[in-house]
Amino acid sequence: MTEPKYIPLNLPSGSPRGERRGYLRLCKLLATQTRSDRTGFTHGQWVSAADLGDLYTQPTLAAAAHAAIDLVAQGWTVKVDRLGPLFSPPATHRDRDAEKERIRTQEHLRRDEQLRKPSVRRFVQGMERAHQHGDQLVSIFDLMRDGCELSDAIKADPTGRQAIRPYVQIADDSICELTGFKLQNIWRYFRHTWSNAYATVPGRSMPMLVRDASTPHHAVIGLAAISSPVVQIAERDTWMGWETDQFLRDLHTKPSEELARWVAHRIQVQQAEIYVGDLLTDGVLQPSDLTKPTEDAIARLKADAERHRQRHHRSATIREVRNIEHDAWIARATTDLFRSKRSAALAEALDIRMVLGAYLLPTPTLDGLRQSLDDSRTRARLRRLARRARGERVGTVIADLTVCGAIAPYNTLAAGKLVGALAVSPTVLAAYSKKYTRPSEIASAMAGRAIVREARLSLVATTSLYGTGSSQYNRLFWPADVVGGKPDARVGFFELGRSRSFGTSHFTDTSVEALLRLSTLNDSSVRVNSLFGEGVSPRLRKVRLGLAALGWPTNELLKHGRERILYGVPLVSNLRDYSLGIDSTPNYLMDVSLTDGDTRISEWWLNRWALRRATQQHVQEAMRSNRLSRPVTHGARVPLPSEDDAAPQSSSAQAR
C-alpha cells in the first residue's frame, strides 16, 4: 500500500463562524464513521446529521461539504486536530482483488447517485414494464438470454454456430423492429448495468449493440461505443510516433522532400481554414497582413482574441448561440466564442508563416527544410505546427473505445473479447466513416464554411478500468486474415503503457453543481456554458474552478488515484504518417469492404474462447445462475439501489 498523505482542507479564511463550525461538525462525523457504515449514505443524510441547515444560502459551506462527503465516500479518511480537518487519499492496494474492490466502490458512488434519480428510475422501470408490440407483450427482459437456455443450446451444438450468432447493430435513433424499443434506449438500459455512471460524451460518439440472431428477439450480448478521444495522452502519442518532440527528432534525422511539402501545406491550410471577413471589416487586419504578416498584426489579433473571450464569458446570449441554424457557419464563426478562437488561431498561423515561411514558401525544398531545422526560432514554430496538425487530426482519425463489454450470461464465455474485436471490425469502420463524412462543427465554425474532416480511423484506443490488469483486453489478438488482411499479420489490442490521470469520476453531480455555483458567485466573469467548442471537458473545468474558489489544491483532489492500462488497436500500417496527414491514404491491415466481417470474427471467438470456456464447470454454474423466471435474478438487470438507506447518526445521537 502507498504511504499515507494528509491534506488540510479548511473553509476559506473569512468564512462566517457558523459555517466553519458546521463544516467542522461534518468532518468530525465523517471521521467517526467506519468505511462500511458510510457506504450508501446520501448527501442529504450527511447534511441533516451534521445540522448544516439550508446550504443554498451558504454556497461556500455547500461546496466544501459536498466535496468532502464525496472524498470520504470513495475512500478518503479524515482526522480532525485542533487546527482543523486533515484528509488522506485512499491507499493503492497491491492485492489485485482489493484494488479492484476499492475502484469499484469509487465508481459506484456516482453510479448509484445516478440510479437514485427519479427520472432514471422511471426510465429503468419503464423499460422493464411489458408493452404491446405487434401481437405480443415485450419488455427489456426479452433482450436478456436465460443462462440455462444458453447453456443447453451450446451443449446441443458443439460448433456453437447455431447456439450464438453475433452481429453488430449501430444504436442510432431508429426503432428495434423486434421489440419496438428505440435502439438508443436499449443501449442506455444495459449501460446502466456498468460499474461506472452513464454519461454522454461530447463530440463524436457512435454507440453499438452486439446482438444474438439465434434468439427470438435477438438478445443483447454486449455494448460498445466509439467516441472522440482524449486529445493528449503521452503514452499513446509516443507509441504512435507523433508526439511533438519525438516527431521533430525524426524530422531532423530523416528530412525529405515529402516532409518539406507537408510542412508548407500545413502552413497554408492552417491559415486558409480561418474566416477573416469580419476581421478585415472591423479593421483588425489589412489584406496585406495575410500575405506579409507583421508583429503588429499578430499583436492586434491577440488583443482581439482576449476582448472577445471576455465578452463570451460575460454574455447573456447563450440561448441565442444554441439557436443558430446548424449549418449557418458564418453566423457561428462571428459569435464571441469563435471570434476569440479564430483571432487566436490566426495570430499563431501568421506567426508561423512569418518565421517558417521564409524557408519553405512559396516553393518547399529539402534544403529549405534542413535550414529551418538549424534555426531555434523556426524549430519552435515547427513544434507548434506539428502540435496543431496533431490536434486537428486526433479527433478525426483516432477514436476512443469508451464503452466495451459483455452482459450476462454471455460475459461468462469471455464475450467481452468478442465485443472488443467487433468494435474495430470492418462493419464498424465503414459505419463510422459513413456517419462522420460530413462537415465538422468546430472546423466549419472556424472557417465560416463547410469543412469535412477525415473520417477513416487509424487507431482505436481504450483504457482498463483497473490498473491491476484487464482480462478483457489481455491477449486479445486475432489473425489479420480473419478480416481479409495478410496471413502473416495480426490485429488486436497492444498495451501502450500505464497512466495515472486526472478526472472527476469521484465527484457526484451534487458536488459539481455546488462547486460551479461557488465559482460563479465568486467571479461572475468566469463561466462554463457547456457549449460545444468552448473547451475540453466542461465537467472537469467546473470542478477545477470550484476547488480553486475554496482555496483547495485542485491537482491533488482531481487525482482519482487509479493507475490504468492504456491499449491501442492500430488499424493501418502507416500509422504516424497517415494520422498526421503526411500520407493521404490509410494502408489498412484489414479489408474494410468485407460484408461478412462480423461472422468471421464471431467464428474466431467461438473457437478461441467461448467453446473452451463453456466446458468448465464453474462457467456453467455462473451462466445458469442468470434466470428470467420471476422474480428476475439476472446479471443483465439494472441494479437499482434501495431508496431506504439508513442515515448516519448525528453527533448528538451518537452521544446518546
mmCIF file with all atom_site columns, C-alpha atoms in Angstrom, residues 145-285:
data_model
loop_
_atom_site.group_PDB
_atom_site.id
_atom_site.type_symbol
_atom_site.label_atom_id
_atom_site.label_alt_id
_atom_site.label_comp_id
_atom_site.label_asym_id
_atom_site.label_entity_id
_atom_site.label_seq_id
_atom_site.pdbx_PDB_ins_code
_atom_site.Cartn_x
_atom_site.Cartn_y
_atom_site.Cartn_z
_atom_site.occupancy
_atom_site.B_iso_or_equiv
_atom_site.pdbx_formal_charge
_atom_site.auth_seq_id
_atom_site.auth_comp_id
_atom_site.auth_asym_id
_atom_site.auth_atom_id
_atom_site.pdbx_PDB_model_num
ATOM 1   C CA . ARG A 1 145 ? -30.923 -14.511 -22.555 1.00 0.00 ? 145 ARG A CA 1
ATOM 2   C CA . ASP A 1 146 ? -31.738 -17.090 -19.915 1.00 0.00 ? 146 ASP A CA 1
ATOM 3   C CA . GLY A 1 147 ? -28.484 -18.688 -18.776 1.00 0.00 ? 147 GLY A CA 1
ATOM 4   C CA . CYS A 1 148 ? -29.893 -22.207 -18.571 1.00 0.00 ? 148 CYS A CA 1
ATOM 5   C CA . GLU A 1 149 ? -31.240 -21.953 -22.096 1.00 0.00 ? 149 GLU A CA 1
ATOM 6   C CA . LEU A 1 150 ? -27.879 -20.697 -23.396 1.00 0.00 ? 150 LEU A CA 1
ATOM 7   C CA . SER A 1 151 ? -26.018 -23.493 -21.635 1.00 0.00 ? 151 SER A CA 1
ATOM 8   C CA . ASP A 1 152 ? -28.332 -26.128 -23.078 1.00 0.00 ? 152 ASP A CA 1
ATOM 9   C CA . ALA A 1 153 ? -28.074 -24.607 -26.577 1.00 0.00 ? 153 ALA A CA 1
ATOM 10  C CA . ILE A 1 154 ? -24.275 -24.825 -26.531 1.00 0.00 ? 154 ILE A CA 1
ATOM 11  C CA . LYS A 1 155 ? -24.389 -28.446 -25.351 1.00 0.00 ? 155 LYS A CA 1
ATOM 12  C CA . ALA A 1 156 ? -26.743 -29.298 -28.220 1.00 0.00 ? 156 ALA A CA 1
ATOM 13  C CA . ASP A 1 157 ? -24.490 -27.596 -30.792 1.00 0.00 ? 157 ASP A CA 1
ATOM 14  C CA . PRO A 1 158 ? -20.773 -28.448 -30.387 1.00 0.00 ? 158 PRO A CA 1
ATOM 15  C CA . THR A 1 159 ? -19.810 -25.911 -33.114 1.00 0.00 ? 159 THR A CA 1
ATOM 16  C CA . GLY A 1 160 ? -21.644 -23.095 -31.307 1.00 0.00 ? 160 GLY A CA 1
ATOM 17  C CA . ARG A 1 161 ? -22.613 -21.532 -34.633 1.00 0.00 ? 161 ARG A CA 1
ATOM 18  C CA . GLN A 1 162 ? -26.338 -22.082 -34.150 1.00 0.00 ? 162 GLN A CA 1
ATOM 19  C CA . ALA A 1 163 ? -26.283 -21.500 -30.388 1.00 0.00 ? 163 ALA A CA 1
ATOM 20  C CA . ILE A 1 164 ? -24.804 -17.980 -30.691 1.00 0.00 ? 164 ILE A CA 1
ATOM 21  C CA . ARG A 1 165 ? -24.941 -15.850 -33.848 1.00 0.00 ? 165 ARG A CA 1
ATOM 22  C CA . PRO A 1 166 ? -23.484 -12.414 -33.040 1.00 0.00 ? 166 PRO A CA 1
ATOM 23  C CA . TYR A 1 167 ? -23.753 -9.296  -35.172 1.00 0.00 ? 167 TYR A CA 1
ATOM 24  C CA . VAL A 1 168 ? -23.155 -5.565  -34.694 1.00 0.00 ? 168 VAL A CA 1
ATOM 25  C CA . GLN A 1 169 ? -26.000 -3.046  -34.752 1.00 0.00 ? 169 GLN A CA 1
ATOM 26  C CA . ILE A 1 170 ? -25.313 0.692   -34.583 1.00 0.00 ? 170 ILE A CA 1
ATOM 27  C CA . ALA A 1 171 ? -27.503 2.160   -31.836 1.00 0.00 ? 171 ALA A CA 1
ATOM 28  C CA . ASP A 1 172 ? -28.851 5.179   -33.684 1.00 0.00 ? 172 ASP A CA 1
ATOM 29  C CA . ASP A 1 173 ? -32.241 6.863   -33.242 1.00 0.00 ? 173 ASP A CA 1
ATOM 30  C CA . SER A 1 174 ? -34.155 4.138   -35.127 1.00 0.00 ? 174 SER A CA 1
ATOM 31  C CA . ILE A 1 175 ? -36.569 1.593   -33.651 1.00 0.00 ? 175 ILE A CA 1
ATOM 32  C CA . CYS A 1 176 ? -35.820 -2.074  -32.987 1.00 0.00 ? 176 CYS A CA 1
ATOM 33  C CA . GLU A 1 177 ? -38.202 -3.984  -35.254 1.00 0.00 ? 177 GLU A CA 1
ATOM 34  C CA . LEU A 1 178 ? -38.333 -6.973  -32.887 1.00 0.00 ? 178 LEU A CA 1
ATOM 35  C CA . THR A 1 179 ? -39.235 -5.132  -29.679 1.00 0.00 ? 179 THR A CA 1
ATOM 36  C CA . GLY A 1 180 ? -40.444 -1.634  -30.557 1.00 0.00 ? 180 GLY A CA 1
ATOM 37  C CA . PHE A 1 181 ? -37.800 -0.051  -28.321 1.00 0.00 ? 181 PHE A CA 1
ATOM 38  C CA . LYS A 1 182 ? -35.555 2.742   -29.544 1.00 0.00 ? 182 LYS A CA 1
ATOM 39  C CA . LEU A 1 183 ? -32.114 1.282   -30.121 1.00 0.00 ? 183 LEU A CA 1
ATOM 40  C CA . GLN A 1 184 ? -30.600 4.112   -28.099 1.00 0.00 ? 184 GLN A CA 1
ATOM 41  C CA . ASN A 1 185 ? -32.842 3.218   -25.150 1.00 0.00 ? 185 ASN A CA 1
ATOM 42  C CA . ILE A 1 186 ? -31.810 -0.439  -25.332 1.00 0.00 ? 186 ILE A CA 1
ATOM 43  C CA . TRP A 1 187 ? -28.170 0.652   -25.248 1.00 0.00 ? 187 TRP A CA 1
ATOM 44  C CA . ARG A 1 188 ? -28.801 3.087   -22.407 1.00 0.00 ? 188 ARG A CA 1
ATOM 45  C CA . TYR A 1 189 ? -30.604 0.499   -20.273 1.00 0.00 ? 189 TYR A CA 1
ATOM 46  C CA . PHE A 1 190 ? -27.779 -2.022  -20.408 1.00 0.00 ? 190 PHE A CA 1
ATOM 47  C CA . ARG A 1 191 ? -25.170 0.717   -19.988 1.00 0.00 ? 191 ARG A CA 1
ATOM 48  C CA . HIS A 1 192 ? -26.701 1.377   -16.567 1.00 0.00 ? 192 HIS A CA 1
ATOM 49  C CA . THR A 1 193 ? -25.527 -2.103  -15.501 1.00 0.00 ? 193 THR A CA 1
ATOM 50  C CA . TRP A 1 194 ? -21.865 -0.977  -15.735 1.00 0.00 ? 194 TRP A CA 1
ATOM 51  C CA . SER A 1 195 ? -19.862 -0.256  -12.570 1.00 0.00 ? 195 SER A CA 1
ATOM 52  C CA . ASN A 1 196 ? -19.451 3.404   -13.514 1.00 0.00 ? 196 ASN A CA 1
ATOM 53  C CA . ALA A 1 197 ? -22.086 6.037   -14.179 1.00 0.00 ? 197 ALA A CA 1
ATOM 54  C CA . TYR A 1 198 ? -23.612 6.519   -17.606 1.00 0.00 ? 198 TYR A CA 1
ATOM 55  C CA . ALA A 1 199 ? -22.673 9.819   -19.245 1.00 0.00 ? 199 ALA A CA 1
ATOM 56  C CA . THR A 1 200 ? -22.988 11.324  -22.690 1.00 0.00 ? 200 THR A CA 1
ATOM 57  C CA . VAL A 1 201 ? -19.729 12.122  -24.476 1.00 0.00 ? 201 VAL A CA 1
ATOM 58  C CA . PRO A 1 202 ? -19.169 15.466  -26.268 1.00 0.00 ? 202 PRO A CA 1
ATOM 59  C CA . GLY A 1 203 ? -18.002 15.341  -29.858 1.00 0.00 ? 203 GLY A CA 1
ATOM 60  C CA . ARG A 1 204 ? -18.197 12.225  -31.989 1.00 0.00 ? 204 ARG A CA 1
ATOM 61  C CA . SER A 1 205 ? -19.913 9.210   -30.471 1.00 0.00 ? 205 SER A CA 1
ATOM 62  C CA . MET A 1 206 ? -21.152 6.013   -32.058 1.00 0.00 ? 206 MET A CA 1
ATOM 63  C CA . PRO A 1 207 ? -22.755 3.530   -29.630 1.00 0.00 ? 207 PRO A CA 1
ATOM 64  C CA . MET A 1 208 ? -23.355 -0.001  -30.833 1.00 0.00 ? 208 MET A CA 1
ATOM 65  C CA . LEU A 1 209 ? -25.069 -3.181  -29.705 1.00 0.00 ? 209 LEU A CA 1
ATOM 66  C CA . VAL A 1 210 ? -23.797 -6.707  -30.227 1.00 0.00 ? 210 VAL A CA 1
ATOM 67  C CA . ARG A 1 211 ? -26.851 -8.917  -30.599 1.00 0.00 ? 211 ARG A CA 1
ATOM 68  C CA . ASP A 1 212 ? -27.564 -12.618 -30.955 1.00 0.00 ? 212 ASP A CA 1
ATOM 69  C CA . ALA A 1 213 ? -29.593 -13.608 -34.019 1.00 0.00 ? 213 ALA A CA 1
ATOM 70  C CA . SER A 1 214 ? -30.112 -17.111 -32.639 1.00 0.00 ? 214 SER A CA 1
ATOM 71  C CA . THR A 1 215 ? -32.773 -15.893 -30.156 1.00 0.00 ? 215 THR A CA 1
ATOM 72  C CA . PRO A 1 216 ? -36.337 -14.784 -30.978 1.00 0.00 ? 216 PRO A CA 1
ATOM 73  C CA . HIS A 1 217 ? -35.775 -11.109 -30.070 1.00 0.00 ? 217 HIS A CA 1
ATOM 74  C CA . HIS A 1 218 ? -32.036 -11.050 -30.817 1.00 0.00 ? 218 HIS A CA 1
ATOM 75  C CA . ALA A 1 219 ? -30.815 -10.840 -27.223 1.00 0.00 ? 219 ALA A CA 1
ATOM 76  C CA . VAL A 1 220 ? -28.079 -8.341  -26.391 1.00 0.00 ? 220 VAL A CA 1
ATOM 77  C CA . ILE A 1 221 ? -24.621 -9.859  -25.982 1.00 0.00 ? 221 ILE A CA 1
ATOM 78  C CA . GLY A 1 222 ? -22.780 -6.661  -25.166 1.00 0.00 ? 222 GLY A CA 1
ATOM 79  C CA . LEU A 1 223 ? -22.243 -2.952  -25.738 1.00 0.00 ? 223 LEU A CA 1
ATOM 80  C CA . ALA A 1 224 ? -19.544 -0.782  -27.229 1.00 0.00 ? 224 ALA A CA 1
ATOM 81  C CA . ALA A 1 225 ? -19.126 2.863   -28.111 1.00 0.00 ? 225 ALA A CA 1
ATOM 82  C CA . ILE A 1 226 ? -16.510 4.650   -30.193 1.00 0.00 ? 226 ILE A CA 1
ATOM 83  C CA . SER A 1 227 ? -16.137 8.305   -29.214 1.00 0.00 ? 227 SER A CA 1
ATOM 84  C CA . SER A 1 228 ? -13.922 11.344  -29.616 1.00 0.00 ? 228 SER A CA 1
ATOM 85  C CA . PRO A 1 229 ? -10.565 10.608  -27.964 1.00 0.00 ? 229 PRO A CA 1
ATOM 86  C CA . VAL A 1 230 ? -8.717  12.273  -25.146 1.00 0.00 ? 230 VAL A CA 1
ATOM 87  C CA . VAL A 1 231 ? -6.712  14.910  -27.008 1.00 0.00 ? 231 VAL A CA 1
ATOM 88  C CA . GLN A 1 232 ? -3.344  14.274  -25.410 1.00 0.00 ? 232 GLN A CA 1
ATOM 89  C CA . ILE A 1 233 ? -2.094  11.069  -23.791 1.00 0.00 ? 233 ILE A CA 1
ATOM 90  C CA . ALA A 1 234 ? 1.688   10.901  -23.606 1.00 0.00 ? 234 ALA A CA 1
ATOM 91  C CA . GLU A 1 235 ? 1.896   7.106   -23.673 1.00 0.00 ? 235 GLU A CA 1
ATOM 92  C CA . ARG A 1 236 ? -0.383  6.802   -26.705 1.00 0.00 ? 236 ARG A CA 1
ATOM 93  C CA . ASP A 1 237 ? 1.239   9.649   -28.623 1.00 0.00 ? 237 ASP A CA 1
ATOM 94  C CA . THR A 1 238 ? 4.753   8.316   -28.032 1.00 0.00 ? 238 THR A CA 1
ATOM 95  C CA . TRP A 1 239 ? 3.734   4.816   -29.117 1.00 0.00 ? 239 TRP A CA 1
ATOM 96  C CA . MET A 1 240 ? 2.242   6.223   -32.322 1.00 0.00 ? 240 MET A CA 1
ATOM 97  C CA . GLY A 1 241 ? 5.380   8.221   -33.095 1.00 0.00 ? 241 GLY A CA 1
ATOM 98  C CA . TRP A 1 242 ? 3.592   11.573  -33.408 1.00 0.00 ? 242 TRP A CA 1
ATOM 99  C CA . GLU A 1 243 ? 4.453   13.050  -30.005 1.00 0.00 ? 243 GLU A CA 1
ATOM 100 C CA . THR A 1 244 ? 5.764   16.508  -30.887 1.00 0.00 ? 244 THR A CA 1
ATOM 101 C CA . ASP A 1 245 ? 9.388   16.301  -29.706 1.00 0.00 ? 245 ASP A CA 1
ATOM 102 C CA . GLN A 1 246 ? 9.711   12.772  -30.998 1.00 0.00 ? 246 GLN A CA 1
ATOM 103 C CA . PHE A 1 247 ? 8.366   13.815  -34.408 1.00 0.00 ? 247 PHE A CA 1
ATOM 104 C CA . LEU A 1 248 ? 10.789  16.757  -34.593 1.00 0.00 ? 248 LEU A CA 1
ATOM 105 C CA . ARG A 1 249 ? 13.703  14.471  -33.792 1.00 0.00 ? 249 ARG A CA 1
ATOM 106 C CA . ASP A 1 250 ? 12.619  12.204  -36.636 1.00 0.00 ? 250 ASP A CA 1
ATOM 107 C CA . LEU A 1 251 ? 12.249  15.258  -38.871 1.00 0.00 ? 251 LEU A CA 1
ATOM 108 C CA . HIS A 1 252 ? 15.801  16.290  -38.044 1.00 0.00 ? 252 HIS A CA 1
ATOM 109 C CA . THR A 1 253 ? 17.351  12.859  -38.605 1.00 0.00 ? 253 THR A CA 1
ATOM 110 C CA . LYS A 1 254 ? 15.324  11.943  -41.716 1.00 0.00 ? 254 LYS A CA 1
ATOM 111 C CA . PRO A 1 255 ? 14.272  15.118  -43.583 1.00 0.00 ? 255 PRO A CA 1
ATOM 112 C CA . SER A 1 256 ? 12.752  14.606  -47.024 1.00 0.00 ? 256 SER A CA 1
ATOM 113 C CA . GLU A 1 257 ? 11.104  16.445  -49.902 1.00 0.00 ? 257 GLU A CA 1
ATOM 114 C CA . GLU A 1 258 ? 7.803   14.870  -48.879 1.00 0.00 ? 258 GLU A CA 1
ATOM 115 C CA . LEU A 1 259 ? 8.070   16.286  -45.350 1.00 0.00 ? 259 LEU A CA 1
ATOM 116 C CA . ALA A 1 260 ? 9.057   19.708  -46.721 1.00 0.00 ? 260 ALA A CA 1
ATOM 117 C CA . ARG A 1 261 ? 5.922   19.741  -48.884 1.00 0.00 ? 261 ARG A CA 1
ATOM 118 C CA . TRP A 1 262 ? 3.835   18.644  -45.892 1.00 0.00 ? 262 TRP A CA 1
ATOM 119 C CA . VAL A 1 263 ? 5.175   21.481  -43.703 1.00 0.00 ? 263 VAL A CA 1
ATOM 120 C CA . ALA A 1 264 ? 4.459   24.043  -46.442 1.00 0.00 ? 264 ALA A CA 1
ATOM 121 C CA . HIS A 1 265 ? 0.987   22.615  -46.954 1.00 0.00 ? 265 HIS A CA 1
ATOM 122 C CA . ARG A 1 266 ? 0.260   22.814  -43.224 1.00 0.00 ? 266 ARG A CA 1
ATOM 123 C CA . ILE A 1 267 ? 1.350   26.485  -43.114 1.00 0.00 ? 267 ILE A CA 1
ATOM 124 C CA . GLN A 1 268 ? -1.124  27.344  -45.869 1.00 0.00 ? 268 GLN A CA 1
ATOM 125 C CA . VAL A 1 269 ? -4.027  25.169  -44.732 1.00 0.00 ? 269 VAL A CA 1
ATOM 126 C CA . GLN A 1 270 ? -3.803  26.337  -41.134 1.00 0.00 ? 270 GLN A CA 1
ATOM 127 C CA . GLN A 1 271 ? -4.349  29.925  -42.306 1.00 0.00 ? 271 GLN A CA 1
ATOM 128 C CA . ALA A 1 272 ? -6.822  29.200  -45.096 1.00 0.00 ? 272 ALA A CA 1
ATOM 129 C CA . GLU A 1 273 ? -9.295  27.459  -42.779 1.00 0.00 ? 273 GLU A CA 1
ATOM 130 C CA . ILE A 1 274 ? -9.919  30.587  -40.685 1.00 0.00 ? 274 ILE A CA 1
ATOM 131 C CA . TYR A 1 275 ? -12.724 33.006  -41.596 1.00 0.00 ? 275 TYR A CA 1
ATOM 132 C CA . VAL A 1 276 ? -11.341 36.554  -41.807 1.00 0.00 ? 276 VAL A CA 1
ATOM 133 C CA . GLY A 1 277 ? -14.237 38.566  -43.265 1.00 0.00 ? 277 GLY A CA 1
ATOM 134 C CA . ASP A 1 278 ? -15.189 40.353  -40.036 1.00 0.00 ? 278 ASP A CA 1
ATOM 135 C CA . LEU A 1 279 ? -11.537 40.814  -39.031 1.00 0.00 ? 279 LEU A CA 1
ATOM 136 C CA . LEU A 1 280 ? -10.945 42.766  -42.236 1.00 0.00 ? 280 LEU A CA 1
ATOM 137 C CA . THR A 1 281 ? -14.235 44.699  -41.965 1.00 0.00 ? 281 THR A CA 1
ATOM 138 C CA . ASP A 1 282 ? -13.536 45.685  -38.352 1.00 0.00 ? 282 ASP A CA 1
ATOM 139 C CA . GLY A 1 283 ? -10.034 46.859  -39.225 1.00 0.00 ? 283 GLY A CA 1
ATOM 140 C CA . VAL A 1 284 ? -8.262  44.325  -37.054 1.00 0.00 ? 284 VAL A CA 1
ATOM 141 C CA . LEU A 1 285 ? -6.340  43.233  -40.169 1.00 0.00 ? 285 LEU A CA 1
#
